[in-house]
Every structure is written in structure tokens, then in C-alpha cells.
Amino acid sequence: MQSSPTADERARVLADGKTIPTIGLGVWQVPNGPECVNAVRWALDAGYRHIDTAQAYGNEESVGRALRESAVPREEVFLTTKFHPTRPDPAAELEKSLRRLGVEHVDLYIIHWPAKGPTWAWPGMEEAQRRGHARSIGVSNFSVAELEQLLALGGAPPTVNQVQFSPFEYRRGLLDACARHAVTLEAYSPLGTGRHLGEATVAAIAARAGRTPAQVLVRWCIQRGTVVIPKSTHRERIEANVQVFDFTLSDTDMTALDALDRSGGTQQAREGKWWR
Ligand code: NDP
């Protein structure tokens, strides 16, 4: 089991008992300003209850503004931000994020990548949680080896590992290790930052199912047990990308999609590490 699905598969339960909506809107590369405010507002209108931002994205103000302007109450929205690990103090950086976001806490705070090693920032992440500024804490871009070094510290275990994950990057070794350690895998770049949408197998399955390629790729992640955070700044795409709970990919389709993997079922989180 990757993480416990709830009855209607729209949410999953993290190892610390908190519930995370299965689909979130990602806002990487969305400029701070109206484009980001609109994307988040449209997502909330379309039923998303999970937004994924980061200190590195520079758009926390807009995410916060959209949350405030929306009719959806703050407590119904699962909000993630990420610690920029070239900075020294996770707890202090989260306080700045909270001011930019205009909220009292985030639901999830994760180390964006294991800069300077996988363990040094964790005590600061735990401190952010102790202060009540992060409900859950986790990591991103951690390989199995890095995850296991962190777990060996014996502190609060990370609840999630957010990694690049799609049929083309089907990191089965990493997915299996996350499941063994009760770490929920969050799939980032599920559409390959747009690159996977035109691939022939995906297009053929989508055409047969009467769905879009994006819906097929998001649905594949859900059926592989992950949380998934597609990004779009177009209203109709934002709306369509979340319409994935009313169909199922057959075992044959899942197997055909699995076969697109180019990672070799790796335990690594990245083939190339931008932080090295
Ligand atoms: P995705 O894989 O979600 O793909 C987004 C791209 O696909 C955009 O160009 C978007 O265009 C396009 N797109 C989206 N929906 C559709 C659709 N229905 N039809 C056609 N095109 C579509 O990209 P990301 O790489 O942004 O990954 C998603 C999120 O994951 C990020 O936003 C971020 O939150 C997170 N992430 C985390 C990382 C980490 O290190 N932790 C690294 C990378 C991503 P348009 O916007 O113009 O509609």
C-alpha cells in the first residue's frame, strides 16, 4: 500500500493521521500576480482543495491572496509550501512564508531538495511543526538512500516525498520504498511539464476512453497510489484535470502506460540533480 486511500479516493491519509486531497494544483513557473491568483481561484472554484507552492516559486503572496478572495474557507484547503534549502533555518523561513501567504499555518512543509545532504534541515522542520506553523512535514527529491538516512535519525518521520513521477518516470524502486516506510509519494510533473501529453500511447488510450491525455496521466498516478499535483494556468484545463474520479484505466491500459518508463524502475528521485 502506498498510503491509505479514503472511501472515495479523493483523499489519502498520511502516516501522521492527517488527510491530504489526492489532487492539488501546482504553481511552479506561475508568476506572482494575476496569473497565479486566477489559477488558484479557478482551481478552488473547480473543487480543488489542495495547492502546492514553494518559497522558490516566488508566488506565495498570490496564492494567499487567492485563498483570501475565495469563498472556500481556509480550513478546507490543504496548503503546501517548501523550504528553500540554500537558506539556513527552516523554521525562520516558514515564518516568512506564513506572512507572505497570510495564513497561520501551512498543512504541509517539505524540504524542496536535499541540498548539502538529507539530514541537516530536519531538526528545523520539526521545530516549525512544534511551533504549530506546519501541520505535517516531509521532503522532496529524496532518493531511497537519502530517505533512509533521514529515517535513521529517529525523529518525526517524513510524511511525504514529492518527486518527479509519471509513466515515463515510473520510479518503482522509490515508490516501493516509500510504501515500506509509510511515506506518501506525491507525483510532481505528472504531465512531464507538458512534454508527455502528445505521446502516442497516452493519446491512443485517451482517445479510446474519451478523455484527454492529461486526464489519463493524472488517473495513472491515482491508480498507482500517489498524490498528484498537475499545473495549469488555463481555466478549462484546470477544470478538466480534476475530472478523473469518474473513470478507471483498465489493467491493460495501466500495463501499457507502465511500459513507457524510462527510469528503469529507479530508486533515485532525479537522474540529474540540479543542486549538485
Ligand atoms: P505538469 O507536469 O503538471 O505540466 C504542466 C504543463 O502542462 C504546463 O505547460 C501546462 O500548460 C500544461 N497542461 C496542463 N494541463 C493541460 C491540459 N489539460 N492540456 C494541455 N496542456 C496542459 O508540470 P509541472 O512540472 O509544473 O509539475 C506540476 C507541479 O509539481 C508544479 O507546478 C509544482 O507544484 C510541482 N513540482 C515540484 C517540483 C519539486 O522539486 N518539488 C519540481 C517540479 C514541479 P498551461 O499552464 O499553459 O495550461
CSV table of C-alpha atoms and ligand atoms in Angstrom, one decimal:
chain,number,residue,atom,x,y,z
A,1,MET,CA,0.0,0.0,0.0
A,2,GLN,CA,1.3,3.5,-0.9
A,3,SER,CA,-0.9,5.3,1.6
A,4,SER,CA,-4.4,4.6,2.9
A,5,PRO,CA,-7.0,5.7,0.4
A,6,THR,CA,-10.2,7.1,1.8
A,7,ALA,CA,-13.5,5.7,0.7
A,8,ASP,CA,-13.9,7.9,-2.4
A,9,GLU,CA,-10.2,8.1,-3.4
A,10,ARG,CA,-10.3,11.9,-3.5
A,11,ALA,CA,-8.1,12.0,-0.4
A,12,ARG,CA,-5.4,9.9,1.3
A,13,VAL,CA,-4.4,9.6,4.9
A,14,LEU,CA,-0.8,10.4,5.8
A,15,ALA,CA,1.2,8.4,8.3
A,16,ASP,CA,0.7,11.2,10.9
A,17,GLY,CA,-3.1,10.8,10.6
A,18,LYS,CA,-3.7,14.0,8.6
A,19,THR,CA,-5.8,13.8,5.4
A,20,ILE,CA,-4.4,15.1,2.1
A,21,PRO,CA,-6.6,15.7,-1.0
A,22,THR,CA,-5.3,13.4,-3.8
A,23,ILE,CA,-5.2,16.1,-6.4
A,24,GLY,CA,-3.6,19.5,-5.9
A,25,LEU,CA,-2.9,22.4,-8.2
A,26,GLY,CA,0.8,23.0,-8.7
A,27,VAL,CA,2.0,26.6,-9.3
A,28,TRP,CA,5.7,26.2,-10.3
A,29,GLN,CA,6.6,28.8,-13.0
A,30,VAL,CA,3.4,30.7,-12.5
A,31,PRO,CA,4.4,34.4,-12.0
A,32,ASN,CA,3.4,36.2,-8.8
A,33,GLY,CA,0.4,38.4,-9.7
A,34,PRO,CA,-2.9,38.0,-11.5
A,35,GLU,CA,-2.0,34.8,-13.4
A,36,CYS,CA,-1.3,33.0,-10.2
A,37,VAL,CA,-4.3,34.5,-8.3
A,38,ASN,CA,-6.6,33.4,-11.1
A,39,ALA,CA,-5.2,29.9,-11.4
A,40,VAL,CA,-5.7,29.3,-7.7
A,41,ARG,CA,-9.1,30.9,-7.7
A,42,TRP,CA,-10.2,28.8,-10.7
A,43,ALA,CA,-8.9,25.7,-9.0
A,44,LEU,CA,-10.8,26.4,-5.8
A,45,ASP,CA,-13.9,27.1,-7.9
A,46,ALA,CA,-13.4,23.8,-9.7
A,47,GLY,CA,-13.3,21.8,-6.5
A,48,TYR,CA,-9.5,21.6,-5.8
A,49,ARG,CA,-8.8,21.7,-2.1
A,50,HIS,CA,-5.0,21.4,-2.3
A,51,ILE,CA,-2.5,24.0,-3.6
A,52,ASP,CA,1.3,23.3,-3.9
A,53,THR,CA,3.6,26.3,-3.8
A,54,ALA,CA,7.2,26.8,-2.6
A,55,GLN,CA,9.5,29.6,-1.3
A,56,ALA,CA,11.5,29.2,-4.5
A,57,TYR,CA,8.4,29.9,-6.8
A,58,GLY,CA,8.1,33.5,-5.6
A,59,ASN,CA,4.3,33.4,-5.7
A,60,GLU,CA,3.2,32.7,-2.1
A,61,GLU,CA,1.6,36.2,-1.9
A,62,SER,CA,-0.6,35.4,-4.9
A,63,VAL,CA,-1.6,32.0,-3.5
A,64,GLY,CA,-2.5,33.7,-0.2
A,65,ARG,CA,-4.5,36.4,-1.9
A,66,ALA,CA,-6.5,33.9,-4.0
A,67,LEU,CA,-7.2,31.9,-0.8
A,68,ARG,CA,-8.5,35.0,1.0
A,69,GLU,CA,-10.6,36.2,-2.0
A,70,SER,CA,-12.2,32.7,-2.5
A,71,ALA,CA,-15.4,31.8,-0.8
A,72,VAL,CA,-13.8,28.5,0.2
A,73,PRO,CA,-12.9,28.6,3.9
A,74,ARG,CA,-9.1,28.4,4.7
A,75,GLU,CA,-9.6,25.2,6.8
A,76,GLU,CA,-11.0,23.4,3.8
A,77,VAL,CA,-7.8,23.9,1.8
A,78,PHE,CA,-4.7,21.9,2.1
A,79,LEU,CA,-1.7,24.2,1.6
A,80,THR,CA,1.8,23.1,0.9
A,81,THR,CA,5.0,25.2,0.8
A,82,LYS,CA,8.6,24.1,0.5
A,83,PHE,CA,11.7,25.1,2.4
A,84,HIS,CA,14.4,26.7,0.1
A,85,PRO,CA,17.3,24.6,1.3
A,86,THR,CA,20.1,27.0,0.4
A,87,ARG,CA,18.9,29.0,3.4
A,88,PRO,CA,20.0,28.1,6.9
A,89,ASP,CA,16.8,28.0,9.0
A,90,PRO,CA,13.6,26.1,8.0
A,91,ALA,CA,11.6,27.4,11.0
A,92,ALA,CA,12.5,31.0,10.3
A,93,GLU,CA,11.9,30.7,6.6
A,94,LEU,CA,8.4,29.2,7.3
A,95,GLU,CA,7.5,32.3,9.4
A,96,LYS,CA,8.3,34.4,6.4
A,97,SER,CA,6.2,32.2,4.2
A,98,LEU,CA,3.3,32.5,6.6
A,99,ARG,CA,3.5,36.2,6.4
A,100,ARG,CA,3.6,36.1,2.6
A,101,LEU,CA,0.7,33.6,2.4
A,102,GLY,CA,-1.3,35.5,5.1
A,103,VAL,CA,-2.1,32.3,7.0
A,104,GLU,CA,-1.4,31.0,10.5
A,105,HIS,CA,-0.1,27.6,9.4
A,106,VAL,CA,0.6,25.5,6.3
A,107,ASP,CA,-0.8,22.0,6.1
A,108,LEU,CA,2.5,20.6,4.7
A,109,TYR,CA,6.0,21.9,4.8
A,110,ILE,CA,8.7,20.0,2.8
A,111,ILE,CA,12.4,20.3,2.2
A,112,HIS,CA,12.5,21.2,-1.5
A,113,TRP,CA,15.6,19.2,-2.3
A,114,PRO,CA,18.4,17.6,-0.2
A,115,ALA,CA,20.9,20.4,-0.6
A,116,LYS,CA,24.0,19.8,1.4
A,117,GLY,CA,22.7,16.4,2.5
A,118,PRO,CA,19.4,14.9,3.6
A,119,THR,CA,19.5,15.3,7.4
A,120,TRP,CA,20.8,18.8,8.5
A,121,ALA,CA,17.5,20.7,7.9
A,122,TRP,CA,15.2,18.1,9.6
A,123,PRO,CA,15.5,19.5,13.2
A,124,GLY,CA,14.5,22.9,11.8
A,125,MET,CA,11.5,21.3,10.1
A,126,GLU,CA,10.5,19.6,13.3
A,127,GLU,CA,10.8,23.0,15.1
A,128,ALA,CA,8.5,24.6,12.5
A,129,GLN,CA,6.0,21.8,13.3
A,130,ARG,CA,6.4,22.2,17.1
A,131,ARG,CA,5.6,25.9,16.7
A,132,GLY,CA,2.4,25.0,15.1
A,133,HIS,CA,3.4,26.5,11.8
A,134,ALA,CA,3.2,23.3,9.8
A,135,ARG,CA,0.7,20.5,10.4
A,136,SER,CA,2.7,17.9,8.6
A,137,ILE,CA,6.4,17.8,7.4
A,138,GLY,CA,8.1,16.0,4.6
A,139,VAL,CA,10.6,16.0,1.9
A,140,SER,CA,11.0,16.3,-1.9
A,141,ASN,CA,13.5,15.0,-4.4
A,142,PHE,CA,14.8,12.4,-1.9
A,143,SER,CA,16.2,9.1,-3.2
A,144,VAL,CA,15.7,5.9,-1.2
A,145,ALA,CA,19.2,6.2,0.3
A,146,GLU,CA,18.5,9.8,1.3
A,147,LEU,CA,15.1,8.9,2.8
A,148,GLU,CA,16.7,6.1,4.8
A,149,GLN,CA,19.4,8.4,6.1
A,150,LEU,CA,16.7,10.8,7.3
A,151,LEU,CA,14.7,8.0,8.9
A,152,ALA,CA,17.8,6.7,10.7
A,153,LEU,CA,17.8,10.0,12.7
A,154,GLY,CA,14.9,8.5,14.6
A,155,GLY,CA,12.9,11.8,14.8
A,156,ALA,CA,9.5,12.5,13.3
A,157,PRO,CA,9.3,10.5,10.1
A,158,PRO,CA,8.7,12.5,6.9
A,159,THR,CA,5.0,12.1,5.8
A,160,VAL,CA,5.6,12.6,2.1
A,161,ASN,CA,8.3,12.5,-0.6
A,162,GLN,CA,7.4,14.7,-3.5
A,163,VAL,CA,9.2,13.5,-6.7
A,164,GLN,CA,9.0,13.6,-10.4
A,165,PHE,CA,6.7,10.7,-11.3
A,166,SER,CA,4.7,9.7,-14.3
A,167,PRO,CA,4.5,6.6,-16.6
A,168,PHE,CA,7.7,7.9,-18.2
A,169,GLU,CA,9.4,8.3,-14.8
A,170,TYR,CA,7.9,5.3,-13.0
A,171,ARG,CA,10.3,5.2,-10.1
A,172,ARG,CA,9.0,1.9,-8.9
A,173,GLY,CA,12.0,1.3,-6.6
A,174,LEU,CA,11.4,4.7,-4.9
A,175,LEU,CA,7.6,4.1,-4.8
A,176,ASP,CA,8.0,0.7,-3.1
A,177,ALA,CA,10.5,2.1,-0.5
A,178,CYS,CA,8.1,4.9,0.3
A,179,ALA,CA,5.3,2.4,0.8
A,180,ARG,CA,7.6,0.3,3.1
A,181,HIS,CA,8.4,3.3,5.2
A,182,ALA,CA,4.8,4.7,5.2
A,183,VAL,CA,5.8,7.8,3.2
A,184,THR,CA,3.2,9.0,0.8
A,185,LEU,CA,4.7,9.7,-2.7
A,186,GLU,CA,3.5,12.9,-4.3
A,187,ALA,CA,3.8,12.9,-8.1
A,188,TYR,CA,5.2,16.2,-9.4
A,189,SER,CA,5.4,17.0,-13.2
A,190,PRO,CA,2.8,14.3,-13.8
A,191,LEU,CA,2.3,15.6,-17.4
A,192,GLY,CA,6.1,15.9,-17.9
A,193,THR,CA,5.7,19.7,-17.6
A,194,GLY,CA,3.6,19.2,-20.8
A,195,ARG,CA,6.1,17.0,-22.7
A,196,HIS,CA,4.2,13.7,-22.2
A,197,LEU,CA,0.8,14.9,-23.4
A,198,GLY,CA,1.5,14.2,-27.1
A,199,GLU,CA,3.0,10.7,-26.7
A,200,ALA,CA,1.3,8.1,-28.9
A,201,THR,CA,0.3,5.5,-26.3
A,202,VAL,CA,-1.1,8.2,-24.0
A,203,ALA,CA,-3.0,9.7,-26.9
A,204,ALA,CA,-4.4,6.4,-28.0
A,205,ILE,CA,-5.6,5.4,-24.5
A,206,ALA,CA,-7.1,8.9,-24.1
A,207,ALA,CA,-9.0,8.7,-27.4
A,208,ARG,CA,-10.4,5.2,-26.6
A,209,ALA,CA,-11.5,6.3,-23.1
A,210,GLY,CA,-13.0,9.6,-24.5
A,211,ARG,CA,-10.6,11.5,-22.1
A,212,THR,CA,-7.8,14.0,-22.5
A,213,PRO,CA,-4.2,12.8,-22.3
A,214,ALA,CA,-3.8,14.9,-19.2
A,215,GLN,CA,-6.7,13.1,-17.5
A,216,VAL,CA,-5.1,9.7,-18.4
A,217,LEU,CA,-1.7,10.7,-16.9
A,218,VAL,CA,-3.3,12.1,-13.7
A,219,ARG,CA,-5.5,9.0,-13.4
A,220,TRP,CA,-2.5,6.7,-13.8
A,221,CYS,CA,-0.9,8.4,-10.8
A,222,ILE,CA,-4.0,7.9,-8.8
A,223,GLN,CA,-4.2,4.3,-9.6
A,224,ARG,CA,-0.5,3.9,-8.7
A,225,GLY,CA,-1.5,5.2,-5.3
A,226,THR,CA,0.1,8.6,-5.3
A,227,VAL,CA,-1.0,12.1,-4.6
A,228,VAL,CA,-0.7,14.2,-7.8
A,229,ILE,CA,-0.2,17.9,-8.5
A,230,PRO,CA,-0.8,18.9,-12.1
A,231,LYS,CA,-0.2,22.5,-13.0
A,232,SER,CA,-2.1,24.7,-15.4
A,233,THR,CA,-2.9,28.4,-15.8
A,234,HIS,CA,-5.8,27.8,-18.2
A,235,ARG,CA,-9.2,27.6,-16.6
A,236,GLU,CA,-10.7,24.9,-18.8
A,237,ARG,CA,-7.6,22.7,-18.3
A,238,ILE,CA,-7.6,23.3,-14.5
A,239,GLU,CA,-11.3,22.2,-14.5
A,240,ALA,CA,-10.7,19.1,-16.8
A,241,ASN,CA,-7.5,17.9,-14.9
A,242,VAL,CA,-9.5,17.2,-11.8
A,243,GLN,CA,-12.3,15.3,-13.6
A,244,VAL,CA,-10.6,11.9,-13.0
A,245,PHE,CA,-12.7,10.2,-10.4
A,246,ASP,CA,-15.4,9.0,-12.7
A,247,PHE,CA,-13.4,6.6,-14.8
A,248,THR,CA,-10.9,3.8,-14.3
A,249,LEU,CA,-8.0,2.8,-16.5
A,250,SER,CA,-8.1,-1.0,-17.3
A,251,ASP,CA,-5.2,-3.3,-16.2
A,252,THR,CA,-4.2,-3.5,-19.9
A,253,ASP,CA,-4.0,0.3,-20.2
A,254,MET,CA,-2.1,0.6,-16.9
A,255,THR,CA,0.4,-2.0,-18.1
A,256,ALA,CA,0.8,-0.2,-21.4
A,257,LEU,CA,1.5,3.1,-19.6
A,258,ASP,CA,3.9,1.4,-17.1
A,259,ALA,CA,5.9,0.2,-20.1
A,260,LEU,CA,6.7,3.8,-21.0
A,261,ASP,CA,9.0,4.0,-18.1
A,262,ARG,CA,12.5,5.3,-18.9
A,263,SER,CA,13.8,5.4,-15.4
A,264,GLY,CA,14.4,1.6,-15.2
A,265,GLY,CA,12.2,1.5,-12.0
A,266,THR,CA,14.9,3.5,-10.2
A,267,GLN,CA,15.3,4.2,-6.5
A,268,GLN,CA,16.6,7.7,-7.5
A,269,ALA,CA,14.5,10.8,-7.3
A,270,ARG,CA,16.3,12.5,-10.2
A,271,GLU,CA,18.5,11.4,-12.9
A,272,GLY,CA,20.2,14.8,-13.0
A,273,LYS,CA,20.4,16.7,-9.7
A,274,TRP,CA,20.2,20.5,-10.3
A,275,TRP,CA,21.6,21.2,-6.8
A,276,ARG,CA,24.9,19.5,-7.4
B,1,NDP,P1,2.9,19.4,-15.2
B,1,NDP,O1,3.5,18.1,-15.5
B,1,NDP,O2,1.8,19.5,-14.3
B,1,NDP,O3,2.5,20.0,-16.6
B,1,NDP,C1,2.1,21.4,-16.7
B,1,NDP,C2,2.2,21.8,-18.2
B,1,NDP,O4,1.2,21.1,-18.9
B,1,NDP,C3,2.0,23.2,-18.4
B,1,NDP,O5,2.8,23.6,-19.5
B,1,NDP,C4,0.5,23.3,-18.7
B,1,NDP,O6,0.3,24.4,-19.6
B,1,NDP,C5,0.3,22.0,-19.5
B,1,NDP,N1,-1.1,21.5,-19.2
B,1,NDP,C6,-1.7,21.3,-18.1
B,1,NDP,N2,-2.9,20.7,-18.2
B,1,NDP,C7,-3.1,20.6,-19.6
B,1,NDP,C8,-4.1,20.1,-20.4
B,1,NDP,N3,-5.2,19.6,-19.8
B,1,NDP,N4,-4.0,20.1,-21.7
B,1,NDP,C9,-2.8,20.6,-22.3
B,1,NDP,N5,-1.8,21.1,-21.6
B,1,NDP,C10,-1.9,21.1,-20.2
B,1,NDP,O7,4.0,20.4,-14.8
B,1,NDP,P2,4.9,20.9,-13.6
B,1,NDP,O8,6.3,20.5,-14.0
B,1,NDP,O9,4.6,22.3,-13.3
B,1,NDP,O10,4.5,20.0,-12.3
B,1,NDP,C11,3.4,20.2,-11.6
B,1,NDP,C12,3.7,20.7,-10.2
B,1,NDP,O11,4.6,19.9,-9.5
B,1,NDP,C13,4.4,22.1,-10.2
B,1,NDP,O12,3.6,23.2,-10.6
B,1,NDP,C14,4.9,22.1,-8.8
B,1,NDP,O13,3.9,22.5,-7.9
B,1,NDP,C15,5.3,20.7,-8.6
B,1,NDP,N6,6.8,20.5,-8.9
B,1,NDP,C16,7.6,20.3,-7.8
B,1,NDP,C17,9.0,20.1,-8.0
B,1,NDP,C18,9.8,19.9,-6.8
B,1,NDP,O14,11.1,19.9,-7.0
B,1,NDP,N7,9.3,19.5,-5.7
B,1,NDP,C19,9.6,20.2,-9.4
B,1,NDP,C20,8.6,20.4,-10.4
B,1,NDP,C21,7.3,20.5,-10.2
B,1,NDP,P3,-0.6,25.7,-19.1
B,1,NDP,O15,-0.2,26.1,-17.7
B,1,NDP,O16,-0.3,26.7,-20.1
B,1,NDP,O17,-2.1,25.2,-19.2
